[in-house]
mmCIF file of C-alpha atoms in Angstrom:
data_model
loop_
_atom_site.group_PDB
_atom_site.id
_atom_site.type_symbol
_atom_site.label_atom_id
_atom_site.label_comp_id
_atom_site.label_asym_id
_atom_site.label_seq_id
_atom_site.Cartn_x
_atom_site.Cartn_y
_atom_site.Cartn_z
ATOM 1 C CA UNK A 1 -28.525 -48.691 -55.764
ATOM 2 C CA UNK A 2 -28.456 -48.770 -52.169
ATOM 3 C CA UNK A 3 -31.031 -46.178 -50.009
ATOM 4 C CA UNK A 4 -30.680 -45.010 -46.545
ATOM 5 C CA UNK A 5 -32.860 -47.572 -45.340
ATOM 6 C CA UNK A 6 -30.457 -50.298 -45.881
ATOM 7 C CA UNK A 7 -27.534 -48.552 -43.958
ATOM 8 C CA UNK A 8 -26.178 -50.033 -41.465
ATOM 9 C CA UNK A 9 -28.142 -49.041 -38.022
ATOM 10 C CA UNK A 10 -24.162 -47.861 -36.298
ATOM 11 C CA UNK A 11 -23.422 -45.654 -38.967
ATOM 12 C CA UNK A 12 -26.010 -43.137 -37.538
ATOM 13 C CA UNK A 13 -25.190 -41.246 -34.101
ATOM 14 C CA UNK A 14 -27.724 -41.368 -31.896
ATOM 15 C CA UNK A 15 -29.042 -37.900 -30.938
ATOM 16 C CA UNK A 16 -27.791 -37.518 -27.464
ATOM 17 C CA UNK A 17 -24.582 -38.332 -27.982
ATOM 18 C CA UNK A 18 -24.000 -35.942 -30.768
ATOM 19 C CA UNK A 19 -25.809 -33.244 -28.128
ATOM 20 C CA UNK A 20 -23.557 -34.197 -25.688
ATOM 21 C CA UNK A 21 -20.309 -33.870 -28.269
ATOM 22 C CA UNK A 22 -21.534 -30.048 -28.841
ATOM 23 C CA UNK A 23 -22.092 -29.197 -25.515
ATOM 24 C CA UNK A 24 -18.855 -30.818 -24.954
ATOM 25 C CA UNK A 25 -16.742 -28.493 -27.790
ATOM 26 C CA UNK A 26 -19.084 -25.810 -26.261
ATOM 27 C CA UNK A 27 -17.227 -26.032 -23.212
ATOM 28 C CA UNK A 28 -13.688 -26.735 -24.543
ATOM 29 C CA UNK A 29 -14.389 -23.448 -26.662
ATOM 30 C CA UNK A 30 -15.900 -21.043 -23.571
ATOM 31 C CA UNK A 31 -12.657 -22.312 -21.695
ATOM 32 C CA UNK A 32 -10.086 -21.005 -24.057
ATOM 33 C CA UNK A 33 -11.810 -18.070 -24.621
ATOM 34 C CA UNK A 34 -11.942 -17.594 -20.671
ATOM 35 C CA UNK A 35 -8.209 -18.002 -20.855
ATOM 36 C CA UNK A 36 -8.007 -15.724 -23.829
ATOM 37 C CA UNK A 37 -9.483 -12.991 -21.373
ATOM 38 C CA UNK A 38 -7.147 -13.903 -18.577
ATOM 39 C CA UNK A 39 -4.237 -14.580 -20.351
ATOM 40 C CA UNK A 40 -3.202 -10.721 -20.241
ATOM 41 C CA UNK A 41 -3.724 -10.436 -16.501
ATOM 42 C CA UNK A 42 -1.679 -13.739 -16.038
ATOM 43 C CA UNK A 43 1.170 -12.388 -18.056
ATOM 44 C CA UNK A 44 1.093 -8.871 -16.532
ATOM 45 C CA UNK A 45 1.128 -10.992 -12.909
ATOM 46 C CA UNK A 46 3.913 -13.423 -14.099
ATOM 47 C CA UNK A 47 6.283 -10.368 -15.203
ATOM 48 C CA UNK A 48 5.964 -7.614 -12.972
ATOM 49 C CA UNK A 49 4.912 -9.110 -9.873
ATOM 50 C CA UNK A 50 6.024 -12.677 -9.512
ATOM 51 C CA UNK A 51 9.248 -12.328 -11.748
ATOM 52 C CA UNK A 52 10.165 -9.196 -9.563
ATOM 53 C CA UNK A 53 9.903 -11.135 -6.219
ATOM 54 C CA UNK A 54 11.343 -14.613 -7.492
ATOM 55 C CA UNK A 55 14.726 -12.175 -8.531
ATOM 56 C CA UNK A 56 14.906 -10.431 -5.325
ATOM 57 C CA UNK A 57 14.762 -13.447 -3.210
ATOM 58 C CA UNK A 58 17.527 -14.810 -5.661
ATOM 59 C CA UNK A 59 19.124 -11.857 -5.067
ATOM 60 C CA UNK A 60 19.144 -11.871 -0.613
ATOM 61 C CA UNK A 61 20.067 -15.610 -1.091
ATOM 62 C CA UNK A 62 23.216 -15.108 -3.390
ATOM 63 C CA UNK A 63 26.494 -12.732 -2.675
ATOM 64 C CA UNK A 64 25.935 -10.524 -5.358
ATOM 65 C CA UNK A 65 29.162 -8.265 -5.900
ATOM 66 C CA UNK A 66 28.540 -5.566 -9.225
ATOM 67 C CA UNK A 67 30.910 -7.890 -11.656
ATOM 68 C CA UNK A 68 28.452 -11.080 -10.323
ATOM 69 C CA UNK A 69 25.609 -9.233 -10.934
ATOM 70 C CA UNK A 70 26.523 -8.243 -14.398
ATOM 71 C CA UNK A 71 27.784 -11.945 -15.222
ATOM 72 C CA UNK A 72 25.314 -14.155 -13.534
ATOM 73 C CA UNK A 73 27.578 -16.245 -11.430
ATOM 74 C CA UNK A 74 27.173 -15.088 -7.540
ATOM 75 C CA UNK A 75 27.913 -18.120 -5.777
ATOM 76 C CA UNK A 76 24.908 -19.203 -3.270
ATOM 77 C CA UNK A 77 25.163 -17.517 0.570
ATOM 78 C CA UNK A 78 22.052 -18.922 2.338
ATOM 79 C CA UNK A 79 20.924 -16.629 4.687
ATOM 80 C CA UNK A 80 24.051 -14.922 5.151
ATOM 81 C CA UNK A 81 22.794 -11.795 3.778
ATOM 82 C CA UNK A 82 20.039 -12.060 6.436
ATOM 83 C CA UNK A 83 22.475 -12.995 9.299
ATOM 84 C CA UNK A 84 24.166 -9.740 8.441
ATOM 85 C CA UNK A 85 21.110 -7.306 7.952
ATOM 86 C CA UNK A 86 20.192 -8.394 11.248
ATOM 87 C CA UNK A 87 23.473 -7.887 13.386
ATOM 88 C CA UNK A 88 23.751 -4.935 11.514
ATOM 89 C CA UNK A 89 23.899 -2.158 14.436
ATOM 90 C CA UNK A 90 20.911 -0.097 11.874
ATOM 91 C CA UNK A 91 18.436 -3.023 11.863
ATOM 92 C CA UNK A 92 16.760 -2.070 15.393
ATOM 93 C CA UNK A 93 16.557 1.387 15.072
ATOM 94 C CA UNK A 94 15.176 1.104 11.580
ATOM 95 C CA UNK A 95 12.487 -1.407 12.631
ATOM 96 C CA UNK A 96 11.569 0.769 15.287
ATOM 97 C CA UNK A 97 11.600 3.848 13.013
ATOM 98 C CA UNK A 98 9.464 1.388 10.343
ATOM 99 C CA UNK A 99 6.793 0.958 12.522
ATOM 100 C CA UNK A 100 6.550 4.700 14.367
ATOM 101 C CA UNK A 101 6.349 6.269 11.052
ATOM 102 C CA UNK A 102 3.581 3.557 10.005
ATOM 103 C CA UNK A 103 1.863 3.392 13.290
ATOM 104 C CA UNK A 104 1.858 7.347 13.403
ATOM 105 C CA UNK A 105 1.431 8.090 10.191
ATOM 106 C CA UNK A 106 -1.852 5.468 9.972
ATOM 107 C CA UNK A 107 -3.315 6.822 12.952
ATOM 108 C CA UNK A 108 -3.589 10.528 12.120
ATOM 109 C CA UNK A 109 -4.316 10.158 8.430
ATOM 110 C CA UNK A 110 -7.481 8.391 9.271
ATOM 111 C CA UNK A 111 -8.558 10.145 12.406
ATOM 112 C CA UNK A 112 -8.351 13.652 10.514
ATOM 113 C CA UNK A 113 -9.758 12.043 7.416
ATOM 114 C CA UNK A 114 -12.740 10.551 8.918
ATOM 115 C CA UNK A 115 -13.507 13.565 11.207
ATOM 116 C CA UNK A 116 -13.213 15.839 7.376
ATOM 117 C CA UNK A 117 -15.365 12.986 5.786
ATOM 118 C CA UNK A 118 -18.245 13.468 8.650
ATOM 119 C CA UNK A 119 -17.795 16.966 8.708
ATOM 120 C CA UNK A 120 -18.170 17.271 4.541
ATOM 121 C CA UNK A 121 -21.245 14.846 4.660
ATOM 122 C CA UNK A 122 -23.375 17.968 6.286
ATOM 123 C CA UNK A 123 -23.775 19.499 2.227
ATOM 124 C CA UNK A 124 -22.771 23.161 3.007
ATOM 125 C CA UNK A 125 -22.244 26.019 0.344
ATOM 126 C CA UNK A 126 -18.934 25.360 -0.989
ATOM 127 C CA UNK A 127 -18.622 21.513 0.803
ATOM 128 C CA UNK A 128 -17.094 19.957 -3.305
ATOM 129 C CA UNK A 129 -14.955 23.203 -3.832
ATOM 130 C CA UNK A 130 -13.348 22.315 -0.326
ATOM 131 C CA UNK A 131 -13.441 18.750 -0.828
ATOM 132 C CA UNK A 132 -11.624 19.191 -4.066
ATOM 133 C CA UNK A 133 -9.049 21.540 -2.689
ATOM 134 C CA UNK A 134 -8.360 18.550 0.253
ATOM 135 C CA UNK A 135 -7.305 16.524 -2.721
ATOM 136 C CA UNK A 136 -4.418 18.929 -3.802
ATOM 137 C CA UNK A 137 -1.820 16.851 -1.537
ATOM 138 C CA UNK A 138 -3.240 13.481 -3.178
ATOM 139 C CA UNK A 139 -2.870 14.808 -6.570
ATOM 140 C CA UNK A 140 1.139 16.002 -6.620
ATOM 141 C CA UNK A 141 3.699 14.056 -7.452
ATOM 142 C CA UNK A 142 5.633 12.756 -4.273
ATOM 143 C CA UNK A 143 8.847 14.691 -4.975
ATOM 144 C CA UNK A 144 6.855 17.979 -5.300
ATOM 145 C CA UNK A 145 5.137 17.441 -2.514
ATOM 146 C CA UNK A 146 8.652 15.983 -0.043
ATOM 147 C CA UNK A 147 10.593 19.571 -1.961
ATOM 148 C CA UNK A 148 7.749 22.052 -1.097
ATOM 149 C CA UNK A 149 8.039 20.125 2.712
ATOM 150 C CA UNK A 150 11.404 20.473 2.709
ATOM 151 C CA UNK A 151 11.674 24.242 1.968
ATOM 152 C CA UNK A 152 8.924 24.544 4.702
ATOM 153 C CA UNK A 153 10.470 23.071 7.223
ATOM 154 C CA UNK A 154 14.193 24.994 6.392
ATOM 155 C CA UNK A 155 15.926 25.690 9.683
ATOM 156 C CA UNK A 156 16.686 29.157 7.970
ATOM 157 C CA UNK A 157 14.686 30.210 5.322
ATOM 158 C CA UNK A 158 11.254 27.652 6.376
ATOM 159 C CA UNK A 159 8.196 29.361 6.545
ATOM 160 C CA UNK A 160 7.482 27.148 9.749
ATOM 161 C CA UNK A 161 10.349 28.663 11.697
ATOM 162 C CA UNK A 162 9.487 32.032 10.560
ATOM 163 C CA UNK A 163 5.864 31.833 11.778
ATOM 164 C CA UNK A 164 7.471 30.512 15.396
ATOM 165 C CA UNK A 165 10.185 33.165 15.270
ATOM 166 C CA UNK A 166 7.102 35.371 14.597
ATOM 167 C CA UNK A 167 5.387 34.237 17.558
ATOM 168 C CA UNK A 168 8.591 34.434 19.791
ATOM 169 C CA UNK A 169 9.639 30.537 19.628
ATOM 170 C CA UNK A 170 12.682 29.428 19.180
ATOM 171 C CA UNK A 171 13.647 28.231 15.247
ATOM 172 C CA UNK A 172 13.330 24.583 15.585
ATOM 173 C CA UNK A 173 16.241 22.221 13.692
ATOM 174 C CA UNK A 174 13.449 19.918 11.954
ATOM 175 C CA UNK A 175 15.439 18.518 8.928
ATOM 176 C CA UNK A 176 19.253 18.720 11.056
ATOM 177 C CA UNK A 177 18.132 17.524 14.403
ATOM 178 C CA UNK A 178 18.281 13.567 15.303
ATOM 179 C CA UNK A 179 15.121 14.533 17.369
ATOM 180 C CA UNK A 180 12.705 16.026 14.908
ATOM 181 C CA UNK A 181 14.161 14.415 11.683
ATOM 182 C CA UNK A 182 11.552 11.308 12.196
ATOM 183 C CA UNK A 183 8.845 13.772 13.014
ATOM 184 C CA UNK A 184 8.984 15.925 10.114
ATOM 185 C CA UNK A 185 8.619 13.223 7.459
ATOM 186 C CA UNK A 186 6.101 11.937 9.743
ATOM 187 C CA UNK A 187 3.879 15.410 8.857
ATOM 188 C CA UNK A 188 4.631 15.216 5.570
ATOM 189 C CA UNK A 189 3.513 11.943 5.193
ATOM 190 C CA UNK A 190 0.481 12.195 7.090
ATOM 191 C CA UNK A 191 -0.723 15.562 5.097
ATOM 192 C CA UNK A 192 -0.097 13.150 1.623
ATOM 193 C CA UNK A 193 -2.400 10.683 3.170
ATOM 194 C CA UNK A 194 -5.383 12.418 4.248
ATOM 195 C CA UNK A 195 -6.643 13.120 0.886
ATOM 196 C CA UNK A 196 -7.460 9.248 0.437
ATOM 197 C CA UNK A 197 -9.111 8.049 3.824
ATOM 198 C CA UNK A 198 -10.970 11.327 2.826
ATOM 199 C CA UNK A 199 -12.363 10.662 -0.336
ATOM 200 C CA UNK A 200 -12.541 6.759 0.451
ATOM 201 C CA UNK A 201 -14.561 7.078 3.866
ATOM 202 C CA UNK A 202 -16.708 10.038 3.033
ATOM 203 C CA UNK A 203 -17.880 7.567 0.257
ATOM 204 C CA UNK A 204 -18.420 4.999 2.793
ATOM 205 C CA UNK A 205 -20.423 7.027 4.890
ATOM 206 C CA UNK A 206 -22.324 8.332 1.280
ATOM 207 C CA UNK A 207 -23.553 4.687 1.200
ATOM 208 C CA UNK A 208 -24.894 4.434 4.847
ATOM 209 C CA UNK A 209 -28.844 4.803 4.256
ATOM 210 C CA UNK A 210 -30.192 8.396 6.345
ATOM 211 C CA UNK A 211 -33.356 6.188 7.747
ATOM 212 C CA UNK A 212 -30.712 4.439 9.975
ATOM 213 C CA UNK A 213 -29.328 7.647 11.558
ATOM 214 C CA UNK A 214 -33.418 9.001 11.335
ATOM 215 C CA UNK A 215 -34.805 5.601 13.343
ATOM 216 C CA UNK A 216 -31.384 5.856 15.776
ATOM 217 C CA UNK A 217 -32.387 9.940 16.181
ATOM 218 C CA UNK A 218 -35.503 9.027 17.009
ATOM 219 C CA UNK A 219 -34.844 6.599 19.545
ATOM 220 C CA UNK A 220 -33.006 9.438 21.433
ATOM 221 C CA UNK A 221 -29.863 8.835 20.626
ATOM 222 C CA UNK A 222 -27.164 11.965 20.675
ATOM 223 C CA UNK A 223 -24.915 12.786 17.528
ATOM 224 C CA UNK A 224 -21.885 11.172 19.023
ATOM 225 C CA UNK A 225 -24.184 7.926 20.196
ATOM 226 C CA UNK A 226 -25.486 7.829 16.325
ATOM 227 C CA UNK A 227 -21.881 8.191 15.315
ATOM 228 C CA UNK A 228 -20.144 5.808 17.663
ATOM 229 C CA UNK A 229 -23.161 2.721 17.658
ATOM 230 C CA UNK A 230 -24.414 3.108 14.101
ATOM 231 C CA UNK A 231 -21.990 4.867 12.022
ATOM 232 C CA UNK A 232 -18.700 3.520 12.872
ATOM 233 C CA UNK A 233 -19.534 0.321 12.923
ATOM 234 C CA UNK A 234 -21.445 0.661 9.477
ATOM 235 C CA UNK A 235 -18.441 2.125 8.093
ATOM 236 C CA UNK A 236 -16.171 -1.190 9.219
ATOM 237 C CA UNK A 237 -15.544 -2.582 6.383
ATOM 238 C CA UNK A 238 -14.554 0.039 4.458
ATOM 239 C CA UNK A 239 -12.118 1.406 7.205
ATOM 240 C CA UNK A 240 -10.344 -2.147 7.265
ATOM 241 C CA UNK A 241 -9.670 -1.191 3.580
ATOM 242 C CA UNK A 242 -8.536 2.167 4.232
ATOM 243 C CA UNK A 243 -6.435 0.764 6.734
ATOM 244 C CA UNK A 244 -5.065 -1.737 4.870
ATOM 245 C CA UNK A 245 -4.006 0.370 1.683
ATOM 246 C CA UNK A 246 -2.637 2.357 4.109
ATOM 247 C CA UNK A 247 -0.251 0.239 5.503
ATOM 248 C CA UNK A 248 0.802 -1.232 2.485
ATOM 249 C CA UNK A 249 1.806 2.316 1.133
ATOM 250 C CA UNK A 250 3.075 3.771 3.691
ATOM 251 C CA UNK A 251 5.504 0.930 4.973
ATOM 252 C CA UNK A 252 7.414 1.368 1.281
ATOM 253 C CA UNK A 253 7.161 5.256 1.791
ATOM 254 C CA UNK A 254 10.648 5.828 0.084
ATOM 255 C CA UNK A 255 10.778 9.061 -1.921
ATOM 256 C CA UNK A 256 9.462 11.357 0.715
ATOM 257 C CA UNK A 257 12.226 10.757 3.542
ATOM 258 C CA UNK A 258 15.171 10.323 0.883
ATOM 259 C CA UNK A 259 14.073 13.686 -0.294
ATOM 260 C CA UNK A 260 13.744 14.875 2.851
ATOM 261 C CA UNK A 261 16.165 13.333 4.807
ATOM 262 C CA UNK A 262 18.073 10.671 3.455
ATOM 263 C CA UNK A 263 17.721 9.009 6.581
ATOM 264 C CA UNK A 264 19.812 11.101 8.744
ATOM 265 C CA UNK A 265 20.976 12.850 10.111
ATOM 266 C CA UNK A 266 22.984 10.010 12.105
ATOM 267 C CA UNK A 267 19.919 7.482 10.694
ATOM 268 C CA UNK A 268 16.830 9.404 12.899
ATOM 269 C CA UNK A 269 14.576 8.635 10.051
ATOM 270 C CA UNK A 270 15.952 5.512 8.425
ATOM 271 C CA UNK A 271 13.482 3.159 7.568
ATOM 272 C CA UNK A 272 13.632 -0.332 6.215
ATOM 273 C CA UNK A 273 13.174 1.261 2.479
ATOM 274 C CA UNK A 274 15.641 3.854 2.874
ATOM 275 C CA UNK A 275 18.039 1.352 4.080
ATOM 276 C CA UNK A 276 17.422 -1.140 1.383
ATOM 277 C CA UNK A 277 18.031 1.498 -1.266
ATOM 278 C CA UNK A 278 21.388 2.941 0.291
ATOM 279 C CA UNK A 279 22.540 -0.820 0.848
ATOM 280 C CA UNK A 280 21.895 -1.625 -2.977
ATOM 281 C CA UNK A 281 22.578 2.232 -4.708
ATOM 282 C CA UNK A 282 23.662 4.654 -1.882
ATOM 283 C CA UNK A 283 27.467 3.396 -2.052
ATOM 284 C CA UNK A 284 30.388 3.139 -3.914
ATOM 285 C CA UNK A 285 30.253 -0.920 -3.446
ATOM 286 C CA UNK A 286 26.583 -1.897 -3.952
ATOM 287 C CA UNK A 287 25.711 -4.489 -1.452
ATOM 288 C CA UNK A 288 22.641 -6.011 -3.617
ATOM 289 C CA UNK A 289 22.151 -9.582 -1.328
ATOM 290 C CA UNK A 290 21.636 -7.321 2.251
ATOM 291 C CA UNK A 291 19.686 -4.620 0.075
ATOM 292 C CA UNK A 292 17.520 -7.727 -1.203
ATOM 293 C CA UNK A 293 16.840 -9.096 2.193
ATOM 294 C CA UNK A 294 15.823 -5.968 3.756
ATOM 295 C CA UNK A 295 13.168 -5.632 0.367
ATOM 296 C CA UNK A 296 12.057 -9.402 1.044
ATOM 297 C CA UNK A 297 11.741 -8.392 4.797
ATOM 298 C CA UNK A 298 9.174 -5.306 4.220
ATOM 299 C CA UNK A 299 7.716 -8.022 1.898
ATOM 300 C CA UNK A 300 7.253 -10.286 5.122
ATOM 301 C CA UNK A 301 5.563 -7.423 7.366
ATOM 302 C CA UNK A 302 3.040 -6.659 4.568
ATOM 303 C CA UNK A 303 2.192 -9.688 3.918
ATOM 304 C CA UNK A 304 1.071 -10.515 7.705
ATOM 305 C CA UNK A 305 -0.855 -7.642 7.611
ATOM 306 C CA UNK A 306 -2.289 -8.935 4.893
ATOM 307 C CA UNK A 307 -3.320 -12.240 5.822
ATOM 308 C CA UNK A 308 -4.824 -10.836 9.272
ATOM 309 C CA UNK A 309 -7.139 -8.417 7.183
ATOM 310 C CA UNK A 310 -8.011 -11.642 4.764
ATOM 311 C CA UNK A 311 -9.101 -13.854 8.312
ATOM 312 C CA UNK A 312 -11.054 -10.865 9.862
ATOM 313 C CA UNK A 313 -12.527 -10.293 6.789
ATOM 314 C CA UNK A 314 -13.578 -14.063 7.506
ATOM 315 C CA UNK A 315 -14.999 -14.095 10.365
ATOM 316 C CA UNK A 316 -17.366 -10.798 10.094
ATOM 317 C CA UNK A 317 -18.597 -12.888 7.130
ATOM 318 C CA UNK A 318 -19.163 -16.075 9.026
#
């Protein structure tokens, strides 16, 4: 009979290399399980964001008619649909409107929202109650909140126009008039908004240690000097977050100023996601490929907003 000592030596692995083989399945086995764990973020990613954007850039590069659409055979355009989005007498004026009810709307949601998150970080009898009332707007679903706007501002029966009539002011036409159309869904957007920079910056400033406004108090500094030279700047990088969000959200603002407005009258208040919606559902002839390429181009403006937060963010780190 033969015993283990007269083996061959090969027929025994050497001790490192079978440590190395485990460490080795080890690693192939910690891998798939990391994919396991990403695999439903991947597939949520693949189908409702990626899929989604690959189809409507298929869509602005194809003329799409409704029987195309249905069949699958719209013959390729190019840019065509751009071209005529562009020379489209609408496009200016609903850039223009695009940006004025971002740039406005940005502007005085976080000014009133960070002066409400200073003025709620003094801890007063009833400061949460408030706070939680200031939510309210935040809370309701957008076409609650762009009907209960729209019965306010009634040229008739508004509340608004009663209180002015009240006070011996002329009714003003907010929803009717080409001059105040814009501004009204401008309010109404800006009250919706102030609920978040709210609650986000008044956490912001929750994390900003008291010794640093103590030390700056000490060093003689006024309120508005703590608040302008030690606060604000503090509070950066959350702001650029606010900001951001902000953007985002409120250049594909839709519901409110369809509700509202639809646009008019005589396109005051068209934006670029009003227009894409009445190019693609808003006629009796859907015009899907100029619909698309107004979508891709609110797509575009985010996304350079986007990649200017991602290289400040950069730099304050470097």
């Amino acid at each position: 009979m033969t015993t283990a000592r007269e083996l061959p030596a090969r027929t025994a692995t050497p001790a490192p290399v079978r440590a190395a083989a485990v460490r080795s399945r080890r690693r192939r086995s910690e891998q798939w399980v990391a994919w396991a764990f990403l695999a439903p973020v991947v597939i949520y990613l693949l189908a409702f964001y990626a899929y989604p954007l690959y189809r409507n850039l298929d869509l602005s590069l194809r003329h799409y008619t409704v029987r195309s659409f249905v069949r699958g055979d719209a013959p390729f355009s190019g840019l065509d649909n751009y071209r005529t989005v562009v020379s489209d007498p609408t496009f200016w004026p609903a850039l223009l409107h695009t940006v004025t009810f971002t740039g406005v709307s940005l502007v005085f949601q976080f000014t009133i929202g960070l002066t409400l998150a200073v003025f709620f970080t003094q801890h007063f009898r009833l400061a949460a109650t408030l706070r939680a009332l200031f939510l309210v707007p935040w809370l309701l679903p957008l076409i609650v909140s762009a009907s209960t706007w729209s019965w306010l501002l009634n040229s008739d029966s508004g509340l608004v126009n009663a209180v002015l009539r009240a006070a011996g002011f002329d009714g003003v036409n907010w929803l009717t008039s080409p001059t105040w159309a814009l501004t009204s869904v401008i309010i109404a957007n800006i009250w919706i908004g102030i609920p978040f920079n709210l609650v986000v910056l008044y956490s912001g400033l929750q994390a900003i240690p008291d010794e640093i406004h103590e030390a700056a108090a000490l060093d003689g500094a006024s309120g508005w000097q703590r608040f302008w030279r030690v606060t604000f700047p503090l509070l950066r990088p959350v702001s650029a977050v606010v900001l951001l969000l902000g953007l985002v959200y409120t250049l594909k603002v839709f519901d409110l100023i369809w509700i509202m407005t639809k646009g008019g009258p005589t396109d005051s208040s068209t934006t670029f996601a009003t227009w894409s919606y009445r190019f693609s559902f808003g006629n009796l002839l859907p015009q899907f490929g100029p619909g698309a390429a107004v979508g891709n181009l609110l797509i575009i403006m985010a996304m350079i907003f986007g990649l200017l937060y991602v290289r400040l963010q950069r730099r304050q780190l470097s």
